[in-house]
Coordinates of C-alpha atoms in Angstrom, one line a residue:
Chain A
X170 CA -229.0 -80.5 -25.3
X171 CA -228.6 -76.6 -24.7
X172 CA -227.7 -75.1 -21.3
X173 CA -231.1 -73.1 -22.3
X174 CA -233.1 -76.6 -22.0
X175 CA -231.5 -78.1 -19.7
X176 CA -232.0 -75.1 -17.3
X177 CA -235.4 -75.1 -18.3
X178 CA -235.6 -78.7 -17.8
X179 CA -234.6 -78.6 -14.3
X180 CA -236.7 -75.8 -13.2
X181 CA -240.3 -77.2 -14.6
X182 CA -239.5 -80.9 -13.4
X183 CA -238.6 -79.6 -10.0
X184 CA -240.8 -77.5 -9.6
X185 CA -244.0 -79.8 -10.5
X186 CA -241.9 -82.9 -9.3
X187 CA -241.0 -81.0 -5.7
X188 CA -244.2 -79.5 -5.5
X189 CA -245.8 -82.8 -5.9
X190 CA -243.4 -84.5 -3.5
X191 CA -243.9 -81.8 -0.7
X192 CA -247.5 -81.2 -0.7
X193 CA -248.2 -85.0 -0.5
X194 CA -245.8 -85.4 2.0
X195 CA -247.9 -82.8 4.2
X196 CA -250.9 -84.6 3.7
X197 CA -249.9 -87.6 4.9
X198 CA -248.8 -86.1 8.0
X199 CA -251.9 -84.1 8.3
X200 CA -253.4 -87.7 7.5
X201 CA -251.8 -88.9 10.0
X202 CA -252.3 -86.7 12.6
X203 CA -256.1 -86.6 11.7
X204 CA -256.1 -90.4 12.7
X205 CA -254.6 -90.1 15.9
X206 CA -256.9 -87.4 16.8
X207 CA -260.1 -89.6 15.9
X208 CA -258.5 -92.4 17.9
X209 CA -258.3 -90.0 21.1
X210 CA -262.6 -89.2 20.1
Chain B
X198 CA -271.5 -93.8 19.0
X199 CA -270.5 -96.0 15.4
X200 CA -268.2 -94.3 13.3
X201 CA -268.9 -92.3 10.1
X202 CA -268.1 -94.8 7.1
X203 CA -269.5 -92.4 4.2
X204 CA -266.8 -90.7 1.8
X205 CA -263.3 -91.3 1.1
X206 CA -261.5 -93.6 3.3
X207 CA -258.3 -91.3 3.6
X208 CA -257.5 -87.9 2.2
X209 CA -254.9 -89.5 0.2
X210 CA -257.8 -92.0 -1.4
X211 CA -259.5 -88.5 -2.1
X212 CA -256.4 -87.1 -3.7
X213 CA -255.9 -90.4 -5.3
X214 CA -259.0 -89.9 -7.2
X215 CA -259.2 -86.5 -7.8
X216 CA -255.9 -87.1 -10.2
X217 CA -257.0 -90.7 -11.6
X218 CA -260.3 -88.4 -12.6
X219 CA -258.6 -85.4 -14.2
X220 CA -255.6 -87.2 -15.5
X221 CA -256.8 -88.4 -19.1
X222 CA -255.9 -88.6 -22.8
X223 CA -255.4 -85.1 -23.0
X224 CA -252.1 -85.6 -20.1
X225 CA -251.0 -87.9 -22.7
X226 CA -251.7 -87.9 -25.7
X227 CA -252.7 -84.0 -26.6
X228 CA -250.2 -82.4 -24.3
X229 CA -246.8 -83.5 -25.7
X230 CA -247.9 -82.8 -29.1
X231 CA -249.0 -78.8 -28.5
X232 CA -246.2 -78.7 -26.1
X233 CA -243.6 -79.6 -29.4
X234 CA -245.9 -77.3 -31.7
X235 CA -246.0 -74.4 -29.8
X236 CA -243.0 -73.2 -28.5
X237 CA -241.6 -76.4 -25.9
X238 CA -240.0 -74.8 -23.0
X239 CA -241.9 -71.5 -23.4
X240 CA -245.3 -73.4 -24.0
X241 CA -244.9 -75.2 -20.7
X242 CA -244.3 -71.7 -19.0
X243 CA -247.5 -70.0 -20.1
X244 CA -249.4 -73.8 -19.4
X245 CA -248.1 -74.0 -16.1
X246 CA -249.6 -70.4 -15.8
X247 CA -252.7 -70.9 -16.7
X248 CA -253.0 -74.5 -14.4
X249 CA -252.1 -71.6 -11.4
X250 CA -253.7 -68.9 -12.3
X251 CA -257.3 -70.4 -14.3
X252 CA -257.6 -73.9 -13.2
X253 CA -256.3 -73.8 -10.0
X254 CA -258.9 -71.1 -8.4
X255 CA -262.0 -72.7 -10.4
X256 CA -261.1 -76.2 -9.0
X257 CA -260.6 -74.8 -5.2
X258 CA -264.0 -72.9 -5.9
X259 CA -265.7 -76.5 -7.2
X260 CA -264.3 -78.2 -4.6
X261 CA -265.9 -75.9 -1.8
X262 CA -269.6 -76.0 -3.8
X263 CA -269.3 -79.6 -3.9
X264 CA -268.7 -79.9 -0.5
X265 CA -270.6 -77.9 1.0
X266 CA -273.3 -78.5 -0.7
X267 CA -273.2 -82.1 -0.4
X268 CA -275.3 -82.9 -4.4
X269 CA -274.3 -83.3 -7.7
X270 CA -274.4 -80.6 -10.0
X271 CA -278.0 -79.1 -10.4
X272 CA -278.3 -79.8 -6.7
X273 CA -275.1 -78.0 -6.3
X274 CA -275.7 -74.9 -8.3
X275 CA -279.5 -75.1 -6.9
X276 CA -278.2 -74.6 -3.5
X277 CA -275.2 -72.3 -3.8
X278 CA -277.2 -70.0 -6.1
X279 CA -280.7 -70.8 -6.3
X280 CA -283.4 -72.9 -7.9
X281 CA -283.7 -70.6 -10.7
X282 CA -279.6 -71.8 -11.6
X283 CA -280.2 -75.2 -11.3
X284 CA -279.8 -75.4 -15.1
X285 CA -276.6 -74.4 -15.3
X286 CA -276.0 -77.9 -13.6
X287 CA -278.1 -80.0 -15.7
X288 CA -275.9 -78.2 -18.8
X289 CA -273.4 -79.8 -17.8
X290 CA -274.7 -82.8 -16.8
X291 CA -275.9 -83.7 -20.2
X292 CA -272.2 -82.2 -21.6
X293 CA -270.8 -85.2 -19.6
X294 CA -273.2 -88.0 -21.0
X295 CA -272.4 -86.5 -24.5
X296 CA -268.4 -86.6 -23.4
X297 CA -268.6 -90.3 -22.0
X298 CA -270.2 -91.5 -25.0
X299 CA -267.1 -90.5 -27.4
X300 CA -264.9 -90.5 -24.7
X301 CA -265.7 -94.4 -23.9
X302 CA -264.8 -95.0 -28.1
X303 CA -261.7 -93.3 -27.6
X304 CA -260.6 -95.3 -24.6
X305 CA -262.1 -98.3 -26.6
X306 CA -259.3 -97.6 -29.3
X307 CA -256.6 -97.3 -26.7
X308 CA -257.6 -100.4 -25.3
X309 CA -257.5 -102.3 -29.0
X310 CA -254.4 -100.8 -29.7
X311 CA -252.8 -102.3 -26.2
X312 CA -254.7 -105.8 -27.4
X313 CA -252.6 -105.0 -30.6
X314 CA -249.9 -104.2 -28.8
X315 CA -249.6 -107.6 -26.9
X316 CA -250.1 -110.0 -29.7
X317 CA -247.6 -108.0 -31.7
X318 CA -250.6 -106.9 -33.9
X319 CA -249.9 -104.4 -35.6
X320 CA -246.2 -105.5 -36.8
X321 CA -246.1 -105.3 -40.4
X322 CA -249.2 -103.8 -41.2
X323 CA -250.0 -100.2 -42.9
X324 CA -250.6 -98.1 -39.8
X325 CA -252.7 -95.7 -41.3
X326 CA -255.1 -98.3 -43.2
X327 CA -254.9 -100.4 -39.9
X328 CA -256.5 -97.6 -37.6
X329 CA -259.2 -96.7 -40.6
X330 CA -260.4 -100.8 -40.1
X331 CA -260.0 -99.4 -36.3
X332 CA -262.1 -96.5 -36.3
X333 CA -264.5 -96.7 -39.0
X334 CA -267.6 -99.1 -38.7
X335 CA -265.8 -101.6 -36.6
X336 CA -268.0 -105.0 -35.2
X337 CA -264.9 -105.6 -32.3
X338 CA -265.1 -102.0 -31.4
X339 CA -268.7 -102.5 -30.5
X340 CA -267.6 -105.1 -28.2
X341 CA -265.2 -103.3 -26.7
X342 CA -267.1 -100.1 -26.3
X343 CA -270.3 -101.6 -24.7
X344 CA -267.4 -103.5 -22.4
X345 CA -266.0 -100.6 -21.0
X346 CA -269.4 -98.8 -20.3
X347 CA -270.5 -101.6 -18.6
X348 CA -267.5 -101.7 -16.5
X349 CA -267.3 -98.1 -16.0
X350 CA -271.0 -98.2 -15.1
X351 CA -270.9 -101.4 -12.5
X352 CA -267.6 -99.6 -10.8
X353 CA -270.0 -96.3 -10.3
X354 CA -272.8 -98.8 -8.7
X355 CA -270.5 -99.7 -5.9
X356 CA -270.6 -96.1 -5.2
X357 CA -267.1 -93.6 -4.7
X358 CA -265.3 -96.3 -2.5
X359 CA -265.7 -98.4 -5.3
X360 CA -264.3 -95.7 -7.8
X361 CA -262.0 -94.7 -4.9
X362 CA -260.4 -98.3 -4.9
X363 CA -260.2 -98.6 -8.5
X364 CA -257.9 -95.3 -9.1
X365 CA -255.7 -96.7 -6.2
X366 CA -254.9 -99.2 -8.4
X367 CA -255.3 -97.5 -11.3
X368 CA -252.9 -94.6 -10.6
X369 CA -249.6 -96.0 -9.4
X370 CA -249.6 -98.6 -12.7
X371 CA -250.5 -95.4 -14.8
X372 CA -247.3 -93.1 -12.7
X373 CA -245.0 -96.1 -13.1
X374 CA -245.7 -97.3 -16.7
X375 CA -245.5 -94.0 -18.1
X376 CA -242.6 -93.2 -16.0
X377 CA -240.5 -96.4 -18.0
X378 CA -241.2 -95.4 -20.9
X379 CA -240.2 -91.9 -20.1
X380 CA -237.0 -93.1 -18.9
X381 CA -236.4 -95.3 -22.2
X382 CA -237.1 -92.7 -24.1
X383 CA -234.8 -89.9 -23.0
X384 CA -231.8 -92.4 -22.7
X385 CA -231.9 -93.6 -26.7
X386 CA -229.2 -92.1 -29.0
X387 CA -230.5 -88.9 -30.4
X388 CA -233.3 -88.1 -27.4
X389 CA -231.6 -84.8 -26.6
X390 CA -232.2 -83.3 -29.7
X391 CA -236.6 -83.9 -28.6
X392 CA -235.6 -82.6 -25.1
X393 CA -233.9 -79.8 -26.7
X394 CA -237.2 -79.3 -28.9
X395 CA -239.5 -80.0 -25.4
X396 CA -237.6 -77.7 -23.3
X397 CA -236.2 -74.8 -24.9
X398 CA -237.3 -71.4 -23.8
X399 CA -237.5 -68.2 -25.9
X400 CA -238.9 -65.1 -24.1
X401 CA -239.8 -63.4 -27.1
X402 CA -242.5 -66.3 -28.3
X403 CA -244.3 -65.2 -24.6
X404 CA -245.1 -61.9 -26.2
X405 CA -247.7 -63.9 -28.9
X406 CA -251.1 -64.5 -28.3
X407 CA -252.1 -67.9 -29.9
X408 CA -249.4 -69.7 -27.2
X409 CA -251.5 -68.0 -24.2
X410 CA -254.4 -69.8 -25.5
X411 CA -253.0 -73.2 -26.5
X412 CA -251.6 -73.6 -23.2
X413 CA -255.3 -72.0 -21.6
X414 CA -256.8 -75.0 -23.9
X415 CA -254.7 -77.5 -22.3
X416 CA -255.1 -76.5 -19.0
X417 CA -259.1 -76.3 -19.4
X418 CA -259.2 -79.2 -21.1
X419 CA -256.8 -82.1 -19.1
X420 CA -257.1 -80.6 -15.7
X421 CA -260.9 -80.8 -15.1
X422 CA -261.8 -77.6 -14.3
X423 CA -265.2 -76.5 -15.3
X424 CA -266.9 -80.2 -15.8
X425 CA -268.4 -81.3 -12.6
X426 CA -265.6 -83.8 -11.6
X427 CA -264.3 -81.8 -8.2
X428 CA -267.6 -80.7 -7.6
X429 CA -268.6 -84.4 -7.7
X430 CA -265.8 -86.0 -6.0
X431 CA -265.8 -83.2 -3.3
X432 CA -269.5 -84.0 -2.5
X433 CA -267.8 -87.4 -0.4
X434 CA -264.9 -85.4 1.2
X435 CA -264.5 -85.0 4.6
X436 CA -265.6 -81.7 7.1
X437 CA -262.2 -81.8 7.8
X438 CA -260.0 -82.5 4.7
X439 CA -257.8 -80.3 3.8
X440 CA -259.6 -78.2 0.7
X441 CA -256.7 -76.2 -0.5
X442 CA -254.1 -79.1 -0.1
X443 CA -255.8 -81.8 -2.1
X444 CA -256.8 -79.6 -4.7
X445 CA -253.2 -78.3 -5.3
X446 CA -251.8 -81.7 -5.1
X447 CA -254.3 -82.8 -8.1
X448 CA -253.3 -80.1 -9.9
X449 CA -249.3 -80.6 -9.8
X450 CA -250.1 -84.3 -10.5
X451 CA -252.1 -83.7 -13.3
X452 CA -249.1 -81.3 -14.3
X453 CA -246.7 -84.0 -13.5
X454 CA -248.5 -86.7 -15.6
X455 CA -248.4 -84.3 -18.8
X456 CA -244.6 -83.5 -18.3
X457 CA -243.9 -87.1 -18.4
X458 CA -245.9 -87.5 -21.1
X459 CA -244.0 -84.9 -22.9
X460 CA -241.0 -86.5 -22.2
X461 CA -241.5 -90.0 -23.1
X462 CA -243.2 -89.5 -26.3
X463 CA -240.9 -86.1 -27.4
X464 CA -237.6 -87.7 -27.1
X465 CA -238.7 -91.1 -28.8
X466 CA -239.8 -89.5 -31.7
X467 CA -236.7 -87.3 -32.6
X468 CA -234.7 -90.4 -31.8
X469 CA -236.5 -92.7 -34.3
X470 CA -236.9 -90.6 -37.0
X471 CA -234.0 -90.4 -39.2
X472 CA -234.4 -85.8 -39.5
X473 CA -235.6 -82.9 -37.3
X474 CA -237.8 -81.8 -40.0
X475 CA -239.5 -85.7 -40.3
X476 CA -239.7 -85.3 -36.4
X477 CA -241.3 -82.4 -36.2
X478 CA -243.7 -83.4 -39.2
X479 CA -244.9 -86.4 -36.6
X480 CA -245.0 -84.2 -34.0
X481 CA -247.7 -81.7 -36.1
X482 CA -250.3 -84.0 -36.7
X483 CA -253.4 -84.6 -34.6
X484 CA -253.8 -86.9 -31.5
X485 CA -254.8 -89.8 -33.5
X486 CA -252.2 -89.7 -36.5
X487 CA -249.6 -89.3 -33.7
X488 CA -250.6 -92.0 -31.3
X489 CA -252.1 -94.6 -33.4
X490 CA -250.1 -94.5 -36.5
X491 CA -246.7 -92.7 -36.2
X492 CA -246.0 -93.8 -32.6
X493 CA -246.7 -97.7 -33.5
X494 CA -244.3 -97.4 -36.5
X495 CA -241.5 -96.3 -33.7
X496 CA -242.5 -99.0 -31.1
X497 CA -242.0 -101.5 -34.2
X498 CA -238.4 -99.8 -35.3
X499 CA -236.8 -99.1 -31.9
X500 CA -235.1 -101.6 -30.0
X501 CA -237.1 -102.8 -26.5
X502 CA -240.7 -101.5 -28.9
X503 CA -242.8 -104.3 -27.6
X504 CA -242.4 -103.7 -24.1
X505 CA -242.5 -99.8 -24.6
X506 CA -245.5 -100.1 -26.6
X507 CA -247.4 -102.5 -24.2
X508 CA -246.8 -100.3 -21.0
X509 CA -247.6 -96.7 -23.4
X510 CA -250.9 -98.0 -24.8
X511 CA -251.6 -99.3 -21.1
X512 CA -250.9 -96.1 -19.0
X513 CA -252.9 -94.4 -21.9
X514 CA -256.0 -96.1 -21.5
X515 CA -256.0 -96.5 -17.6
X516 CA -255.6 -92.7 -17.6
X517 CA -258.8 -92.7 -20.1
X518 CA -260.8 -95.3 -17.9
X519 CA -260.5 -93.7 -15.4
X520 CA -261.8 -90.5 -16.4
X521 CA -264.5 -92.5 -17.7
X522 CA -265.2 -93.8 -14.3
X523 CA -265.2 -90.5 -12.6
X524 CA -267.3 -89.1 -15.2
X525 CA -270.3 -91.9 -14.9
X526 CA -270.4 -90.7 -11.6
X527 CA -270.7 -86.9 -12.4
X528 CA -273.8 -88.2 -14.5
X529 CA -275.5 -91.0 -11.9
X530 CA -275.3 -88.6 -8.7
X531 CA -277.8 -86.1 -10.0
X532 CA -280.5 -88.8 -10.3
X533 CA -279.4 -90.0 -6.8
X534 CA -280.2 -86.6 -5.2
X535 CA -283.7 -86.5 -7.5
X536 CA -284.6 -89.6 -5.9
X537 CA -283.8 -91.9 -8.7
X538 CA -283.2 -95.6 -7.2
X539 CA -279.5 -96.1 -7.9
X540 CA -280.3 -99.5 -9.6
X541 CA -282.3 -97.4 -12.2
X542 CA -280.1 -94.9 -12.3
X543 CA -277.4 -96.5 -13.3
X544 CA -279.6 -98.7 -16.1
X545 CA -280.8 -95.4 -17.6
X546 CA -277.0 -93.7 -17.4
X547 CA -275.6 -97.4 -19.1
X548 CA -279.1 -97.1 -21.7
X549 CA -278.0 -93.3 -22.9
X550 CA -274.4 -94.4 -23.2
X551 CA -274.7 -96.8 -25.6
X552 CA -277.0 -95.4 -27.7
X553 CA -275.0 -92.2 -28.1
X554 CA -272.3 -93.6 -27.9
X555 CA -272.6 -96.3 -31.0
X556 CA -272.8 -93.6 -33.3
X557 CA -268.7 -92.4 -32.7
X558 CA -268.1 -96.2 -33.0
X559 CA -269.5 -96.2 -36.2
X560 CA -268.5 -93.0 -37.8
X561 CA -265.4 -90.9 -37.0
X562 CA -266.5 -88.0 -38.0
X563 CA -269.9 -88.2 -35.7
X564 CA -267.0 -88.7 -33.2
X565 CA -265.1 -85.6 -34.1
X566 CA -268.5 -83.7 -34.1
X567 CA -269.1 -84.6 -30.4
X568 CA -265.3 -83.8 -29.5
X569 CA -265.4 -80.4 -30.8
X570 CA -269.2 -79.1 -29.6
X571 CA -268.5 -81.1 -25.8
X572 CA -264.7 -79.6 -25.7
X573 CA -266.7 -76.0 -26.6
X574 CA -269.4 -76.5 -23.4
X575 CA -267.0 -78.0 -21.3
X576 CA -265.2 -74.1 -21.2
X577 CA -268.7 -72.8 -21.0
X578 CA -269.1 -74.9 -18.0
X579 CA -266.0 -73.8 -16.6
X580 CA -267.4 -70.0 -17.3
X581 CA -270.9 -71.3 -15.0
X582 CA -268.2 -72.7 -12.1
X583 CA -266.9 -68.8 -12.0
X584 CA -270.3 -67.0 -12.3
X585 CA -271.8 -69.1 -9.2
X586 CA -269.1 -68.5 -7.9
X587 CA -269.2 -64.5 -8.2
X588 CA -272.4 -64.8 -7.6
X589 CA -272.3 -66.6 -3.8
X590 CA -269.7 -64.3 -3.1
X591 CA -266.0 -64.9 -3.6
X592 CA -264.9 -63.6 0.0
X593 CA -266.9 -65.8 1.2
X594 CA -266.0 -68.6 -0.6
X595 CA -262.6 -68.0 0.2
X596 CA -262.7 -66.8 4.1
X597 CA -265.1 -70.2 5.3
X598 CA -264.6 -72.7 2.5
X599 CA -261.4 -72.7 1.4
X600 CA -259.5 -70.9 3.8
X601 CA -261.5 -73.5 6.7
X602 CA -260.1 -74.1 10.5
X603 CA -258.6 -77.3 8.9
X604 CA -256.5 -75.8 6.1
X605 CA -253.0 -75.8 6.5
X606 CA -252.6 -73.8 2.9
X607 CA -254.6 -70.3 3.4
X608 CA -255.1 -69.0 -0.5
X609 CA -254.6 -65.5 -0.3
X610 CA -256.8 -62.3 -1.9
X611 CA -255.5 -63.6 -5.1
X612 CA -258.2 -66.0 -5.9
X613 CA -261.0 -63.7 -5.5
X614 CA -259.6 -61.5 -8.6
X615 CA -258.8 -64.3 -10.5
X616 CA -262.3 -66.0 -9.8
X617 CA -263.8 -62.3 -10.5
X618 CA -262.3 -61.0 -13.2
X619 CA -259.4 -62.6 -14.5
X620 CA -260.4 -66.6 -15.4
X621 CA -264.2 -65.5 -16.8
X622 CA -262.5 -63.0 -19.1
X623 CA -259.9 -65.1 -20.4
X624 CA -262.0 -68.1 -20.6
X625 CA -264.7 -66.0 -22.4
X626 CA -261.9 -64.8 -25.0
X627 CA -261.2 -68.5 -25.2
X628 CA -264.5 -70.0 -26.4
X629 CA -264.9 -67.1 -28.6
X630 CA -261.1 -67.6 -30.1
X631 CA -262.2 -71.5 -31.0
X632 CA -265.5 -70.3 -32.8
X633 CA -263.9 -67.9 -34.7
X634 CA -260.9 -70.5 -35.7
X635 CA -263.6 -73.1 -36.7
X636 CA -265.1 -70.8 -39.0
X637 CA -261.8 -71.5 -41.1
X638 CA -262.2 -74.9 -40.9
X639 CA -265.1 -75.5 -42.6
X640 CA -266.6 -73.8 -45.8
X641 CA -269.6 -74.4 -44.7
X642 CA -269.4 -73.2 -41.0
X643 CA -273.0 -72.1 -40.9
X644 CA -274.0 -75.3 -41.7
X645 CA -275.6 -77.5 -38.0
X646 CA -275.1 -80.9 -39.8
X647 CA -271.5 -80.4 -40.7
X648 CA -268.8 -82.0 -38.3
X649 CA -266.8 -79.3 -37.9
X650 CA -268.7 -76.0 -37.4
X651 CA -269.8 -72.8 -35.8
X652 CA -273.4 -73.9 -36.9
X653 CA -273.2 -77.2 -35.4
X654 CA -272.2 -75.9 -32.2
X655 CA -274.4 -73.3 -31.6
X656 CA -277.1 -76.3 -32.8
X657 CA -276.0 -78.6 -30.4
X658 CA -275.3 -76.6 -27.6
X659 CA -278.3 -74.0 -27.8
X660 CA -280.5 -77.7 -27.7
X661 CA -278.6 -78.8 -24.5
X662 CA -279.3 -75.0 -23.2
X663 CA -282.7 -75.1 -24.4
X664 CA -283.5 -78.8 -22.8
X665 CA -281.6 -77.6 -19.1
X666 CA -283.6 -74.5 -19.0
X667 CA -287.3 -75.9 -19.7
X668 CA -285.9 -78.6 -17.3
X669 CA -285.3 -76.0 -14.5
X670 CA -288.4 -76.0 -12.1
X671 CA -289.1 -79.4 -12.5
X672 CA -285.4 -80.9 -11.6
X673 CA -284.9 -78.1 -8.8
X674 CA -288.3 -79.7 -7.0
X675 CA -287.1 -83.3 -7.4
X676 CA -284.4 -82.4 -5.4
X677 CA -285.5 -82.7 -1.5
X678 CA -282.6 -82.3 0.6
X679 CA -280.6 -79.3 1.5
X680 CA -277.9 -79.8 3.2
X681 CA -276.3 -76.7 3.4
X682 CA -276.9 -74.5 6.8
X683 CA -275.4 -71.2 5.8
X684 CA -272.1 -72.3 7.8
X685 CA -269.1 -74.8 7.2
X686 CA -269.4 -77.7 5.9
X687 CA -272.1 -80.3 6.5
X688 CA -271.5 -84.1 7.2
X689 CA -271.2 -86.4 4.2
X690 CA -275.3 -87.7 3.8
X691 CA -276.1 -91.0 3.2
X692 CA -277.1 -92.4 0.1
X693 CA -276.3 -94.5 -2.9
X694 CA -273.4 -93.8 -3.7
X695 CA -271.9 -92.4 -0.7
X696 CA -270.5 -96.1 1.4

């Protein structure tokens, strides 16, 4: 592989992978935050 | 006071089926193949550019008119914009029952080939005769196709938990399947030569027009902007789900799907075949000459091909089911919010599938009439998402809906420009580039009755204009309720399809 693709490699998988991983993350806090909250009500 | 049951269970369940809905055949099987053809690295750029800047902002504008106004999509469009727009829903109502009824033979074929795939069916035959028997006036396909309707149509009767529970189950299978093959793929001798092909990035090839509107094609077509899906699913989301959140989440997994795609099919390929120049000849064919014929002939020459076949055939058709699931349910809500008993509703939905949809079992090339004139409306209906949304007003779309008390990802002034001005015009330029290309495919382009042309298009599509608009008045007073207030968001009604 070139250091071109492999560059480019990194930066498209990590940035859909790490977007995927961190905004799903923050919804299962908010999740879970949401559930404690309708618990309390 | 008893708890609200209506809607999603969780905002991951509404996530969860937000990306088993949009995440399809074209993830799969359409997505590595442009990818390879137009560019790799450079074609992913300008894709994942058109997901953010096109698909993105109509899918957070469809969420918020599905959700606030709590129908499906005539009573949507009737309430955001008034009765006099209803038919811009009912257009794309009857786009989806023409989609489902192809859509359902395609996923049919998938679903053969992983029966093929099991019993080691296809070893030793001719591939390309194999998938003619397949395609082409097929008793078994029948069978199959009238199977998965009925499925598809009995899952939609148990209303969106029942869909919601299906893509739970659906989803990880599809992410972990495709993700071994993936992995298989890019560790064979000779893999980095396809990655090399997948991901390299040449500036220059950015400068080129037809590579903006592949990768605006893709984006369109996979991420499921533009045909009712997020306005359908939103209609059971929460007051206080996070808007902005989930629908950026479905994007990047739609994205994510369709990377891994790329990479388990790319890689394989260039690894199998014994030249670039063979590889890339695989790699330029269409969906169905790659899937069915040239990617079979690998799974039978590499070493591991049974396993690798059996889990790519069955990520491929979950990710089709699936979409066929959340698209019955774009079609059955409609009659629910017209007052259609859902028992009959869903008899007349299951009725109009099979008979449309026995004709693309039968005949390919009825098949590959209904994929090009339902790929055209479904970017015209993506064109209707951005006009009601201009026409509600797109600061206000964006200050109450999107950017609600519960959001913890504002979306900036941004969207308003690109619902305004930027995703209308492109996706104008885009329905008017694949007319003018189809003129070239056919000599007889004027022609309604031919597969492939301008003529059948404007046939077929002006009739499913012509049928919404006479259809106006009278579908706009079936609707009763109005949900809406003129503020926030109102509670998840009660009906059919909604526990």
């Amino acid at each position: 592989m070139t250091l071109n693709a492999i560059i480019m490699m990194i930066i498209l998988l990590g940035i859909f992978i790490g977007g995927f991983v961190v905004m799903l993350a923050r919804l299962l806090k908010q999740s879970k935050a949401q559930e404690v909250e309708q618990e309390m009500d | 006071m008893k708890k609200s049951t209506a809607g999603y269970s969780t905002q991951l369940g509404l996530v969860v089926t937000l990306i088993a809905g949009s995440v399809g055949l074209g993830n799969i099987w359409r997505f590595p193949r442009i990818a390879a053809e137009n560019g790799g690295g450079t074609f992913i750029v300008a894709w994942a550019i058109m997901m953010i800047l096109v698909c993105l902002p109509i899918m957070l504008g469809e969420h918020s008119m599905g959700r606030a106004t709590r129908h499906g999509l005539p009573g949507a469009f009737k309430d955001f914009i008034g009765k006099k727009y209803t038919w811009m829903g009912v257009v794309v109502v009857i786009t989806m029952f023409a989609l489902n009824a192809y859509y359902g033979v395609l996923t049919g074929w998938v679903f053969y080939y992983l029966g093929l795939s099991i019993t080691n069916g296809y070893a030793g035959a001719d591939k390309a005769e194999l998938f003619d028997r397949i395609s082409d006036g097929n008793f078994t396909m029948v069978v199959i196709y009238v199977s998965l309707i009925t499925i598809a149509c009995y899952i939609a009767y148990k209303g969106i938990k029942g869909v919601e529970k299906v893509s739970k189950v659906f989803l990880p299978i599809l992410f972990i399947s495709l993700a071994i093959v993936s992995i298989y793929s890019i560790t064979l001798p000779g893999a980095g030569a396809g990655l090399n092909y997948l991901f390299s990035f040449d500036p220059s090839l950015l400068l080129g027009s037809k590579i903006w509107l592949e990768a605006l094609t893709q984006a369109v077509w996979s991420a499921g902007a533009g045909w009712g899906l997020v306005i359908t699913l939103a209609v059971f989301t929460r007051p206080k789900s996070d808007l902005s959140l989930t629908t950026s989440i479905q994007v990047a997994g739609d994205g994510l799907v369709a990377l891994i795609a790329g990479m388990a099919v790319v890689p394989a390929v260039f690894a199998i075949t014994p030249s670039i120049e063979a590889a890339q000849n695989i790699l330029t064919q269409d969906n169905f000459g790659l899937t069915f014929i040239s990617l079979t002939n690998l799974f039978e020459q590499m070493p591991g091909g049974y396993i690798i076949g059996v889990l790519f055939f069955l990520s491929l058709g979950l990710a089709a089911f699936s979409s066929v699931i959340a698209s019955v349910m774009i079609v059955v809500l409609p009659m629910a919010d017209s007052g259609i008993p859902k028992k009959k509703a869903i008899i007349w939905t299951y009725l109009i599938l099979i008979v449309w949809g026995l004709p693309s079992v039968w005949n390919p090339s009825f098949l590959a009439n209904q994929d090009w004139v339902v790929g055209q409306m479904m970017v015209f209906g993506a064109f209707l998402s951005c006009f009601a949304l201009y026409k509600f007003g797109v600061s206000k779309v964006r200050k109450e809906f999107i950017n609600n008390p519960y959001t913890g990802m504002p979306i900036g002034t941004w969207w308003e420009y690109s619902i305004k001005f930027i995703a209308p015009i492109i996706i104008l330029i885009m329905f008017v580039w694949w007319s003018i290309q189809s003129i070239g495919w056919n000599e007889q382009w004027w022609n309604p009755f031919a597969p492939l042309s301008l003529g059948t298009l404007i046939m077929q599509g002006g009739l499913m204009l012509l049928i919404s608009i006479i259809f106006n008045n009278r579908v706009s007073d079936s609707i009763k309720e109005k949900y809406y207030t003129g503020e926030g968001f109102p509670a998840i009604p009660k009906n059919d399809y909604s526990d």
